[in-house]
PDB file of C-alpha atoms and ligand atoms in Angstrom:
ATOM      1  CA  MET A   1      12.701 -18.162  12.355  1.00 47.00           C
ATOM      2  CA  THR A   2      11.812 -18.497   8.715  1.00 50.00           C
ATOM      3  CA  SER A   3       9.333 -20.734   6.959  1.00 53.00           C
ATOM      4  CA  HIS A   4      10.873 -20.640   3.501  1.00 51.00           C
ATOM      5  CA  ILE A   5      10.723 -24.003   1.808  1.00 54.00           C
ATOM      6  CA  ASP A   6      13.858 -23.433  -0.230  1.00 59.00           C
ATOM      7  CA  PRO A   7      16.784 -22.652   2.070  1.00 46.00           C
ATOM      8  CA  LEU A   8      18.854 -21.562  -0.925  1.00 49.00           C
ATOM      9  CA  LEU A   9      16.361 -18.989  -1.967  1.00 65.00           C
ATOM     10  CA  THR A  10      17.528 -15.467  -1.485  1.00 80.00           C
ATOM     11  CA  LEU A  11      15.051 -12.729  -2.112  1.00 92.00           C
ATOM     12  CA  SER A  12      16.181  -9.766  -4.160  1.00 93.00           C
ATOM     13  CA  PRO A  13      15.558  -6.225  -2.914  1.00 93.00           C
ATOM     14  CA  GLU A  14      12.827  -5.942  -5.582  1.00 93.00           C
ATOM     15  CA  ASP A  15      11.177  -9.092  -4.215  1.00 94.00           C
ATOM     16  CA  THR A  16      11.103  -7.854  -0.627  1.00 94.00           C
ATOM     17  CA  GLU A  17       9.930  -4.439  -1.701  1.00 94.00           C
ATOM     18  CA  ARG A  18       6.993  -5.933  -3.578  1.00 96.00           C
ATOM     19  CA  PHE A  19       6.144  -8.987  -1.445  1.00 96.00           C
ATOM     20  CA  GLY A  20       7.620  -8.134   1.970  1.00 95.00           C
ATOM     21  CA  PRO A  21      10.395  -9.864   3.935  1.00 94.00           C
ATOM     22  CA  ASP A  22       8.465 -13.149   4.223  1.00 95.00           C
ATOM     23  CA  PRO A  23       6.266 -13.599   1.132  1.00 96.00           C
ATOM     24  CA  GLN A  24       5.153 -17.087   2.132  1.00 96.00           C
ATOM     25  CA  ALA A  25       3.754 -15.855   5.450  1.00 97.00           C
ATOM     26  CA  ALA A  26       2.166 -12.855   3.730  1.00 97.00           C
ATOM     27  CA  PHE A  27       0.459 -15.063   1.125  1.00 98.00           C
ATOM     28  CA  ARG A  28      -0.871 -17.344   3.837  1.00 98.00           C
ATOM     29  CA  VAL A  29      -2.419 -14.386   5.662  1.00 98.00           C
ATOM     30  CA  ASN A  30      -3.848 -12.884   2.456  1.00 98.00           C
ATOM     31  CA  LEU A  31      -5.238 -16.229   1.319  1.00 98.00           C
ATOM     32  CA  ALA A  32      -6.983 -16.721   4.677  1.00 98.00           C
ATOM     33  CA  ALA A  33      -8.473 -13.226   4.413  1.00 98.00           C
ATOM     34  CA  VAL A  34      -9.769 -13.890   0.883  1.00 98.00           C
ATOM     35  CA  GLU A  35     -11.173 -17.257   2.019  1.00 98.00           C
ATOM     36  CA  ALA A  36     -12.996 -15.553   4.894  1.00 98.00           C
ATOM     37  CA  ARG A  37     -14.467 -12.943   2.543  1.00 98.00           C
ATOM     38  CA  ILE A  38     -15.624 -15.668   0.126  1.00 98.00           C
ATOM     39  CA  ALA A  39     -17.256 -17.561   2.992  1.00 98.00           C
ATOM     40  CA  ALA A  40     -18.964 -14.393   4.269  1.00 98.00           C
ATOM     41  CA  ALA A  41     -20.259 -13.516   0.783  1.00 98.00           C
ATOM     42  CA  CYS A  42     -21.608 -17.061   0.387  1.00 98.00           C
ATOM     43  CA  ALA A  43     -23.327 -16.801   3.772  1.00 98.00           C
ATOM     44  CA  ARG A  44     -24.896 -13.435   2.849  1.00 97.00           C
ATOM     45  CA  ALA A  45     -26.184 -14.903  -0.407  1.00 98.00           C
ATOM     46  CA  GLY A  46     -27.461 -18.079   1.255  1.00 98.00           C
ATOM     47  CA  ARG A  47     -25.071 -20.148  -0.822  1.00 98.00           C
ATOM     48  CA  ASP A  48     -22.988 -23.172   0.032  1.00 98.00           C
ATOM     49  CA  ARG A  49     -19.267 -22.339   0.311  1.00 98.00           C
ATOM     50  CA  SER A  50     -18.486 -25.337  -1.898  1.00 98.00           C
ATOM     51  CA  SER A  51     -20.341 -23.708  -4.804  1.00 98.00           C
ATOM     52  CA  VAL A  52     -17.543 -21.141  -5.245  1.00 98.00           C
ATOM     53  CA  ARG A  53     -14.002 -21.915  -6.340  1.00 98.00           C
ATOM     54  CA  LEU A  54     -11.060 -19.585  -5.842  1.00 98.00           C
ATOM     55  CA  LEU A  55      -8.781 -19.316  -8.890  1.00 98.00           C
ATOM     56  CA  PRO A  56      -5.657 -17.402  -7.812  1.00 98.00           C
ATOM     57  CA  ILE A  57      -4.288 -15.190 -10.603  1.00 98.00           C
ATOM     58  CA  THR A  58      -0.500 -15.228 -10.614  1.00 98.00           C
ATOM     59  CA  LYS A  59       0.394 -12.945 -13.535  1.00 97.00           C
ATOM     60  CA  THR A  60       3.538 -10.820 -13.008  1.00 97.00           C
ATOM     61  CA  VAL A  61       4.510 -12.862  -9.917  1.00 98.00           C
ATOM     62  CA  PRO A  62       7.921 -14.435 -10.678  1.00 97.00           C
ATOM     63  CA  ALA A  63       8.324 -18.223 -10.617  1.00 97.00           C
ATOM     64  CA  HIS A  64      10.611 -18.321  -7.563  1.00 96.00           C
ATOM     65  CA  ILE A  65       8.006 -16.344  -5.611  1.00 97.00           C
ATOM     66  CA  LEU A  66       5.271 -18.685  -6.842  1.00 98.00           C
ATOM     67  CA  ARG A  67       7.147 -21.523  -5.171  1.00 97.00           C
ATOM     68  CA  LEU A  68       6.514 -19.770  -1.873  1.00 97.00           C
ATOM     69  CA  ALA A  69       2.898 -19.153  -2.826  1.00 98.00           C
ATOM     70  CA  HIS A  70       2.424 -22.829  -3.594  1.00 98.00           C
ATOM     71  CA  ALA A  71       3.914 -23.738  -0.215  1.00 97.00           C
ATOM     72  CA  ALA A  72       1.488 -21.263   1.385  1.00 97.00           C
ATOM     73  CA  GLY A  73      -1.441 -23.202  -0.123  1.00 98.00           C
ATOM     74  CA  VAL A  74      -2.093 -21.050  -3.188  1.00 98.00           C
ATOM     75  CA  HIS A  75      -3.306 -23.318  -6.011  1.00 97.00           C
ATOM     76  CA  PRO A  76      -4.083 -23.651  -8.927  1.00 98.00           C
ATOM     77  CA  PHE A  77      -2.360 -20.839 -10.858  1.00 98.00           C
ATOM     78  CA  GLY A  78      -4.189 -18.622 -13.345  1.00 98.00           C
ATOM     79  CA  GLU A  79      -2.166 -16.658 -15.889  1.00 98.00           C
ATOM     80  CA  ASN A  80      -3.283 -14.067 -18.423  1.00 97.00           C
ATOM     81  CA  LYS A  81      -0.499 -14.457 -21.002  1.00 97.00           C
ATOM     82  CA  ILE A  82       0.517 -17.782 -22.466  1.00 97.00           C
ATOM     83  CA  GLN A  83       4.242 -16.982 -22.867  1.00 97.00           C
ATOM     84  CA  GLU A  84       4.510 -15.959 -19.230  1.00 98.00           C
ATOM     85  CA  ALA A  85       2.659 -19.103 -18.168  1.00 98.00           C
ATOM     86  CA  MET A  86       4.989 -21.334 -20.213  1.00 98.00           C
ATOM     87  CA  GLY A  87       8.106 -19.832 -18.667  1.00 98.00           C
ATOM     88  CA  LYS A  88       6.791 -20.363 -15.149  1.00 98.00           C
ATOM     89  CA  ARG A  89       5.585 -23.832 -15.942  1.00 98.00           C
ATOM     90  CA  ASP A  90       9.090 -24.788 -17.113  1.00 97.00           C
ATOM     91  CA  ALA A  91      10.613 -23.325 -13.952  1.00 97.00           C
ATOM     92  CA  LEU A  92       8.134 -25.110 -11.660  1.00 98.00           C
ATOM     93  CA  GLN A  93       7.885 -28.510 -13.324  1.00 97.00           C
ATOM     94  CA  ASP A  94       8.747 -30.288 -10.078  1.00 97.00           C
ATOM     95  CA  LEU A  95       5.536 -28.998  -8.461  1.00 97.00           C
ATOM     96  CA  PRO A  96       2.063 -30.505  -9.067  1.00 97.00           C
ATOM     97  CA  ILE A  97       0.457 -27.345 -10.455  1.00 98.00           C
ATOM     98  CA  ASP A  98      -2.681 -26.999 -12.567  1.00 98.00           C
ATOM     99  CA  TRP A  99      -2.321 -24.082 -14.990  1.00 98.00           C
ATOM    100  CA  CYS A 100      -5.332 -22.054 -16.077  1.00 98.00           C
ATOM    101  CA  ILE A 101      -5.228 -19.415 -18.805  1.00 98.00           C
ATOM    102  CA  VAL A 102      -7.682 -16.568 -18.251  1.00 98.00           C
ATOM    103  CA  GLY A 103      -6.671 -14.035 -20.911  1.00 95.00           C
ATOM    104  CA  HIS A 104      -7.279 -13.552 -24.617  1.00 95.00           C
ATOM    105  CA  LEU A 105      -5.327 -16.006 -26.785  1.00 96.00           C
ATOM    106  CA  GLN A 106      -4.057 -15.328 -30.305  1.00 95.00           C
ATOM    107  CA  SER A 107      -4.841 -18.277 -32.543  1.00 94.00           C
ATOM    108  CA  ASN A 108      -1.175 -18.875 -33.383  1.00 95.00           C
ATOM    109  CA  LYS A 109      -0.618 -19.632 -29.668  1.00 97.00           C
ATOM    110  CA  ALA A 110      -3.265 -22.368 -29.482  1.00 98.00           C
ATOM    111  CA  LYS A 111      -0.645 -25.107 -29.796  1.00 97.00           C
ATOM    112  CA  TYR A 112       1.137 -23.962 -26.637  1.00 98.00           C
ATOM    113  CA  LEU A 113      -2.014 -23.766 -24.582  1.00 98.00           C
ATOM    114  CA  ALA A 114      -3.087 -27.229 -25.744  1.00 98.00           C
ATOM    115  CA  ARG A 115       0.110 -28.729 -24.350  1.00 98.00           C
ATOM    116  CA  PHE A 116      -0.386 -27.959 -20.707  1.00 98.00           C
ATOM    117  CA  ALA A 117      -3.377 -25.833 -19.726  1.00 98.00           C
ATOM    118  CA  ARG A 118      -6.077 -27.390 -17.588  1.00 98.00           C
ATOM    119  CA  GLU A 119      -8.665 -24.622 -18.042  1.00 98.00           C
ATOM    120  CA  PHE A 120      -9.153 -21.784 -20.506  1.00 98.00           C
ATOM    121  CA  HIS A 121     -11.419 -18.920 -19.427  1.00 98.00           C
ATOM    122  CA  ALA A 122     -11.316 -16.694 -22.513  1.00 98.00           C
ATOM    123  CA  LEU A 123     -12.706 -18.731 -25.396  1.00 98.00           C
ATOM    124  CA  ASP A 124     -14.231 -16.135 -27.703  1.00 96.00           C
ATOM    125  CA  SER A 125     -14.100 -17.324 -31.317  1.00 96.00           C
ATOM    126  CA  ALA A 126     -15.042 -20.321 -33.439  1.00 97.00           C
ATOM    127  CA  LYS A 127     -11.684 -20.192 -35.181  1.00 97.00           C
ATOM    128  CA  LEU A 128      -9.838 -20.491 -31.878  1.00 98.00           C
ATOM    129  CA  ALA A 129     -12.128 -23.336 -30.774  1.00 98.00           C
ATOM    130  CA  GLU A 130     -11.324 -25.272 -33.929  1.00 98.00           C
ATOM    131  CA  LEU A 131      -7.574 -24.726 -33.606  1.00 98.00           C
ATOM    132  CA  LEU A 132      -7.563 -25.702 -29.937  1.00 98.00           C
ATOM    133  CA  ASP A 133      -9.562 -28.850 -30.639  1.00 98.00           C
ATOM    134  CA  LYS A 134      -7.112 -29.880 -33.376  1.00 98.00           C
ATOM    135  CA  ARG A 135      -4.098 -29.277 -31.173  1.00 98.00           C
ATOM    136  CA  LEU A 136      -5.649 -31.076 -28.213  1.00 98.00           C
ATOM    137  CA  GLU A 137      -6.277 -34.046 -30.459  1.00 98.00           C
ATOM    138  CA  ILE A 138      -2.560 -34.132 -31.337  1.00 98.00           C
ATOM    139  CA  GLU A 139      -1.607 -33.881 -27.651  1.00 98.00           C
ATOM    140  CA  ASP A 140      -4.316 -36.409 -26.700  1.00 98.00           C
ATOM    141  CA  ARG A 141      -5.626 -34.009 -24.071  1.00 98.00           C
ATOM    142  CA  VAL A 142      -8.915 -32.342 -23.177  1.00 98.00           C
ATOM    143  CA  LEU A 143      -9.470 -28.780 -21.966  1.00 98.00           C
ATOM    144  CA  ASP A 144     -12.131 -27.231 -19.718  1.00 98.00           C
ATOM    145  CA  VAL A 145     -13.334 -24.060 -21.437  1.00 98.00           C
ATOM    146  CA  TYR A 146     -15.310 -21.010 -20.356  1.00 98.00           C
ATOM    147  CA  ILE A 147     -16.859 -18.842 -23.040  1.00 98.00           C
ATOM    148  CA  GLN A 148     -15.942 -15.188 -22.598  1.00 98.00           C
ATOM    149  CA  VAL A 149     -18.859 -12.812 -23.032  1.00 97.00           C
ATOM    150  CA  ASN A 150     -18.713  -9.036 -23.268  1.00 95.00           C
ATOM    151  CA  THR A 151     -21.224  -7.934 -20.621  1.00 94.00           C
ATOM    152  CA  SER A 152     -20.066  -4.347 -20.201  1.00 88.00           C
ATOM    153  CA  ASP A 153     -21.146  -3.102 -23.631  1.00 80.00           C
ATOM    154  CA  GLU A 154     -17.813  -1.306 -23.880  1.00 72.00           C
ATOM    155  CA  ASP A 155     -15.776  -1.172 -27.054  1.00 66.00           C
ATOM    156  CA  THR A 156     -13.323  -3.740 -25.709  1.00 67.00           C
ATOM    157  CA  LYS A 157     -11.959  -6.192 -28.224  1.00 65.00           C
ATOM    158  CA  TYR A 158     -12.594  -9.317 -26.218  1.00 87.00           C
ATOM    159  CA  GLY A 159     -15.609 -11.488 -25.530  1.00 95.00           C
ATOM    160  CA  LEU A 160     -18.591 -12.574 -27.608  1.00 96.00           C
ATOM    161  CA  HIS A 161     -21.576 -10.311 -27.985  1.00 96.00           C
ATOM    162  CA  PRO A 162     -24.457 -11.842 -25.957  1.00 96.00           C
ATOM    163  CA  ASP A 163     -26.508 -12.218 -29.164  1.00 96.00           C
ATOM    164  CA  ASP A 164     -23.836 -14.466 -30.675  1.00 97.00           C
ATOM    165  CA  LEU A 165     -23.789 -16.883 -27.759  1.00 98.00           C
ATOM    166  CA  PRO A 166     -26.460 -19.421 -28.857  1.00 98.00           C
ATOM    167  CA  SER A 167     -24.873 -20.121 -32.261  1.00 98.00           C
ATOM    168  CA  PHE A 168     -21.409 -20.266 -30.704  1.00 98.00           C
ATOM    169  CA  ILE A 169     -22.563 -22.846 -28.149  1.00 98.00           C
ATOM    170  CA  GLU A 170     -23.983 -24.916 -30.974  1.00 97.00           C
ATOM    171  CA  THR A 171     -20.668 -24.716 -32.860  1.00 97.00           C
ATOM    172  CA  LEU A 172     -18.765 -25.934 -29.804  1.00 97.00           C
ATOM    173  CA  GLY A 173     -20.665 -29.220 -29.989  1.00 96.00           C
ATOM    174  CA  ARG A 174     -18.381 -30.202 -32.890  1.00 96.00           C
ATOM    175  CA  TYR A 175     -15.238 -30.171 -30.813  1.00 98.00           C
ATOM    176  CA  SER A 176     -14.903 -33.260 -28.674  1.00 98.00           C
ATOM    177  CA  ARG A 177     -11.670 -32.175 -26.977  1.00 98.00           C
ATOM    178  CA  LEU A 178     -13.200 -28.981 -25.596  1.00 98.00           C
ATOM    179  CA  LYS A 179     -15.229 -29.442 -22.422  1.00 98.00           C
ATOM    180  CA  PRO A 180     -17.511 -26.410 -22.061  1.00 98.00           C
ATOM    181  CA  ARG A 181     -17.969 -25.613 -18.371  1.00 98.00           C
ATOM    182  CA  GLY A 182     -19.541 -22.178 -18.290  1.00 98.00           C
ATOM    183  CA  LEU A 183     -19.374 -18.487 -19.117  1.00 98.00           C
ATOM    184  CA  MET A 184     -16.739 -15.942 -18.168  1.00 98.00           C
ATOM    185  CA  THR A 185     -16.765 -12.167 -18.085  1.00 97.00           C
ATOM    186  CA  LEU A 186     -14.719  -9.159 -17.093  1.00 93.00           C
ATOM    187  CA  ALA A 187     -17.108  -6.698 -15.502  1.00 88.00           C
ATOM    188  CA  LEU A 188     -16.669  -2.995 -16.002  1.00 84.00           C
ATOM    189  CA  LEU A 189     -13.622  -1.896 -14.015  1.00 79.00           C
ATOM    190  CA  ASN A 190     -15.378   0.635 -11.887  1.00 78.00           C
ATOM    191  CA  ALA A 191     -15.501   1.353  -8.171  1.00 77.00           C
ATOM    192  CA  ASP A 192     -19.241   1.962  -8.440  1.00 85.00           C
ATOM    193  CA  MET A 193     -20.809  -1.456  -7.805  1.00 86.00           C
ATOM    194  CA  GLU A 194     -24.145  -0.244  -9.167  1.00 88.00           C
ATOM    195  CA  LYS A 195     -22.410  -0.220 -12.572  1.00 87.00           C
ATOM    196  CA  VAL A 196     -20.578  -3.522 -12.005  1.00 92.00           C
ATOM    197  CA  ARG A 197     -23.448  -5.665 -10.753  1.00 95.00           C
ATOM    198  CA  PRO A 198     -25.485  -5.483 -13.993  1.00 95.00           C
ATOM    199  CA  CYS A 199     -22.570  -7.165 -15.817  1.00 95.00           C
ATOM    200  CA  PHE A 200     -22.697 -10.094 -13.381  1.00 97.00           C
ATOM    201  CA  ASP A 201     -26.480 -10.189 -13.512  1.00 97.00           C
ATOM    202  CA  LEU A 202     -26.409 -10.311 -17.312  1.00 97.00           C
ATOM    203  CA  LEU A 203     -23.887 -13.173 -17.350  1.00 98.00           C
ATOM    204  CA  ARG A 204     -26.054 -15.156 -14.940  1.00 98.00           C
ATOM    205  CA  ARG A 205     -29.122 -14.689 -17.122  1.00 98.00           C
ATOM    206  CA  LEU A 206     -27.121 -15.694 -20.197  1.00 98.00           C
ATOM    207  CA  ARG A 207     -25.928 -18.810 -18.363  1.00 98.00           C
ATOM    208  CA  ASP A 208     -29.516 -19.710 -17.500  1.00 98.00           C
ATOM    209  CA  GLU A 209     -30.266 -19.682 -21.237  1.00 98.00           C
ATOM    210  CA  ALA A 210     -26.977 -21.334 -22.254  1.00 98.00           C
ATOM    211  CA  ILE A 211     -27.591 -24.301 -19.969  1.00 98.00           C
ATOM    212  CA  LYS A 212     -30.689 -25.150 -22.021  1.00 98.00           C
ATOM    213  CA  LEU A 213     -28.468 -25.524 -25.094  1.00 98.00           C
ATOM    214  CA  ASN A 214     -25.671 -27.405 -23.327  1.00 98.00           C
ATOM    215  CA  PRO A 215     -26.326 -28.803 -19.828  1.00 98.00           C
ATOM    216  CA  CYS A 216     -22.570 -28.703 -19.075  1.00 98.00           C
ATOM    217  CA  LEU A 217     -22.541 -24.897 -19.102  1.00 98.00           C
ATOM    218  CA  THR A 218     -23.284 -24.562 -15.388  1.00 98.00           C
ATOM    219  CA  GLU A 219     -20.450 -22.316 -14.199  1.00 98.00           C
ATOM    220  CA  LEU A 220     -20.011 -18.554 -13.965  1.00 98.00           C
ATOM    221  CA  SER A 221     -16.394 -17.362 -13.930  1.00 98.00           C
ATOM    222  CA  MET A 222     -16.727 -13.791 -12.686  1.00 98.00           C
ATOM    223  CA  GLY A 223     -15.323 -11.549  -9.966  1.00 97.00           C
ATOM    224  CA  MET A 224     -11.785 -10.295  -9.283  1.00 97.00           C
ATOM    225  CA  SER A 225     -10.038  -8.657  -6.322  1.00 96.00           C
ATOM    226  CA  GLY A 226     -12.153  -5.507  -6.529  1.00 95.00           C
ATOM    227  CA  ASP A 227     -15.545  -7.135  -6.965  1.00 96.00           C
ATOM    228  CA  PHE A 228     -15.520 -10.844  -6.075  1.00 97.00           C
ATOM    229  CA  GLU A 229     -17.936 -10.483  -3.170  1.00 97.00           C
ATOM    230  CA  GLU A 230     -20.538  -8.801  -5.381  1.00 97.00           C
ATOM    231  CA  ALA A 231     -19.899 -11.470  -8.023  1.00 98.00           C
ATOM    232  CA  ILE A 232     -20.587 -14.218  -5.480  1.00 98.00           C
ATOM    233  CA  GLU A 233     -23.801 -12.483  -4.431  1.00 98.00           C
ATOM    234  CA  GLU A 234     -24.772 -12.473  -8.117  1.00 98.00           C
ATOM    235  CA  GLY A 235     -24.073 -16.197  -8.533  1.00 98.00           C
ATOM    236  CA  SER A 236     -20.375 -16.598  -9.402  1.00 98.00           C
ATOM    237  CA  ASN A 237     -18.867 -20.096  -9.202  1.00 98.00           C
ATOM    238  CA  VAL A 238     -15.256 -19.153  -9.978  1.00 98.00           C
ATOM    239  CA  VAL A 239     -13.626 -15.990  -8.633  1.00 98.00           C
ATOM    240  CA  ARG A 240     -10.337 -15.017 -10.282  1.00 98.00           C
ATOM    241  CA  VAL A 241      -8.343 -13.197  -7.629  1.00 98.00           C
ATOM    242  CA  GLY A 242      -4.814 -11.826  -7.982  1.00 98.00           C
ATOM    243  CA  GLN A 243      -3.994  -8.641  -6.117  1.00 97.00           C
ATOM    244  CA  ALA A 244      -5.892  -9.504  -2.934  1.00 98.00           C
ATOM    245  CA  ILE A 245      -3.455 -12.426  -2.536  1.00 98.00           C
ATOM    246  CA  PHE A 246      -0.229 -11.097  -4.063  1.00 98.00           C
ATOM    247  CA  GLY A 247      -0.510  -7.363  -3.488  1.00 97.00           C
ATOM    248  CA  LYS A 248      -0.670  -4.587  -6.028  1.00 94.00           C
ATOM    249  CA  ARG A 249       0.665  -5.328  -9.507  1.00 92.00           C
ATOM    250  CA  PRO A 250       3.332  -3.133 -11.049  1.00 85.00           C
ATOM    251  CA  THR A 251       1.699  -3.309 -14.509  1.00 77.00           C
ATOM    252  CA  PRO A 252      -1.318  -1.131 -15.347  1.00 75.00           C
ATOM    253  CA  ASP A 253      -4.574  -3.037 -15.933  1.00 74.00           C
ATOM    254  CA  GLY A 254      -4.999  -1.483 -19.390  1.00 72.00           C
ATOM    255  CA  HIS A 255      -2.166  -3.790 -20.421  1.00 72.00           C
ATOM    256  CA  TYR A 256      -4.534  -6.744 -20.036  1.00 77.00           C
ATOM    257  CA  TRP A 257      -7.956  -5.316 -20.784  1.00 67.00           C
ATOM    258  CA  PRO A 258      -7.857  -2.817 -23.613  1.00 64.00           C
ATOM    259  CA  GLY A 259     -11.004  -0.727 -23.592  1.00 57.00           C
ATOM    260  CA  LEU A 260     -12.273  -1.736 -20.170  1.00 55.00           C
ATOM    261  CA  LEU A 261     -10.712   1.053 -18.161  1.00 51.00           C
ATOM    262  CA  LYS A 262     -13.132   3.935 -17.997  1.00 45.00           C
ATOM    263  CA  PRO A 263     -13.014   6.774 -15.464  1.00 39.00           C
TER     264      PRO A 263
HETATM  265  C1  LIG B   1      -5.510 -10.234 -13.696  1.00 96.59           C
HETATM  266  C2  LIG B   1      -6.819 -10.881 -13.940  1.00 96.59           C
HETATM  267  C3  LIG B   1      -7.702 -11.134 -12.882  1.00 96.59           C
HETATM  268  C4  LIG B   1      -7.386 -10.799 -11.445  1.00 96.59           C
HETATM  269  O1  LIG B   1      -7.356  -9.409 -11.216  1.00 96.59           O
HETATM  270  P1  LIG B   1      -6.974  -8.895  -9.752  1.00 96.59           P
HETATM  271  O2  LIG B   1      -7.338  -7.464  -9.758  1.00 96.59           O
HETATM  272  O3  LIG B   1      -5.509  -9.124  -9.614  1.00 96.59           O
HETATM  273  O4  LIG B   1      -7.732  -9.714  -8.788  1.00 96.59           O
HETATM  274  C5  LIG B   1      -8.910 -11.767 -13.185  1.00 96.59           C
HETATM  275  N1  LIG B   1      -9.230 -12.104 -14.452  1.00 96.59           N
HETATM  276  C6  LIG B   1      -8.408 -11.858 -15.486  1.00 96.59           C
HETATM  277  C7  LIG B   1      -8.821 -12.268 -16.849  1.00 96.59           C
HETATM  278  C8  LIG B   1      -7.183 -11.248 -15.262  1.00 96.59           C
HETATM  279  O5  LIG B   1      -6.373 -11.010 -16.299  1.00 96.59           O
END
């Protein structure tokens, strides 16, 4: 007995090696496990479950496999790279999917993002904000944005320095098509949670200040497969989880986060 939604779909040997013989069933099980861990973390922190949103991260998962994920209840989809997101969006246009971009965007790609993204979690420059606002105007769309902050004090390229946040928030007030929702960070990629937690704690304190400048900046987008429970305990509202749902990625993480990988 199989639960595949597309009877014509045949999985390649690579697919079954990476996602198992029945990816849809596997995703359902993994999703339930992640949900249970989110609920338990909320309970530990004395928080309401509804205060935390799960944003599944689908990067490197091929479009035909994402069909099965969607049928298993995985939604919305968060992608790191805009080109990859566009390809999947074209392949899955028949499905009602909200696309969220969570990775650094080059300014010359702003026009693509403006066409279809629902949320952008890596806003980190005034130049990009201006370009996005212009392009959104042309598309007659709005975009929920999260300001990316560098909380790990590493020499990574991405994210605003905490000191630059107040003036950046003020600048954002000029752009009517951008809807600031909160702050986002990538914590230090480290198995030692005593080094990870301070990143989350810092983002929460920055949010508490940011909200005084713009009352819409209520959300904290922080926590991934390796640290989302700690992030929830530290106040996260959006956890961006990939591998705990889809299994291990074939690509090394340094591909996405230059500078963040430290032994
Ligand atoms: C890939 C990615 C995640 C999810 O990482 P996992 O280890 O797969 O949970 C979260 N945030 C960003 C920005 C990512 O690129």
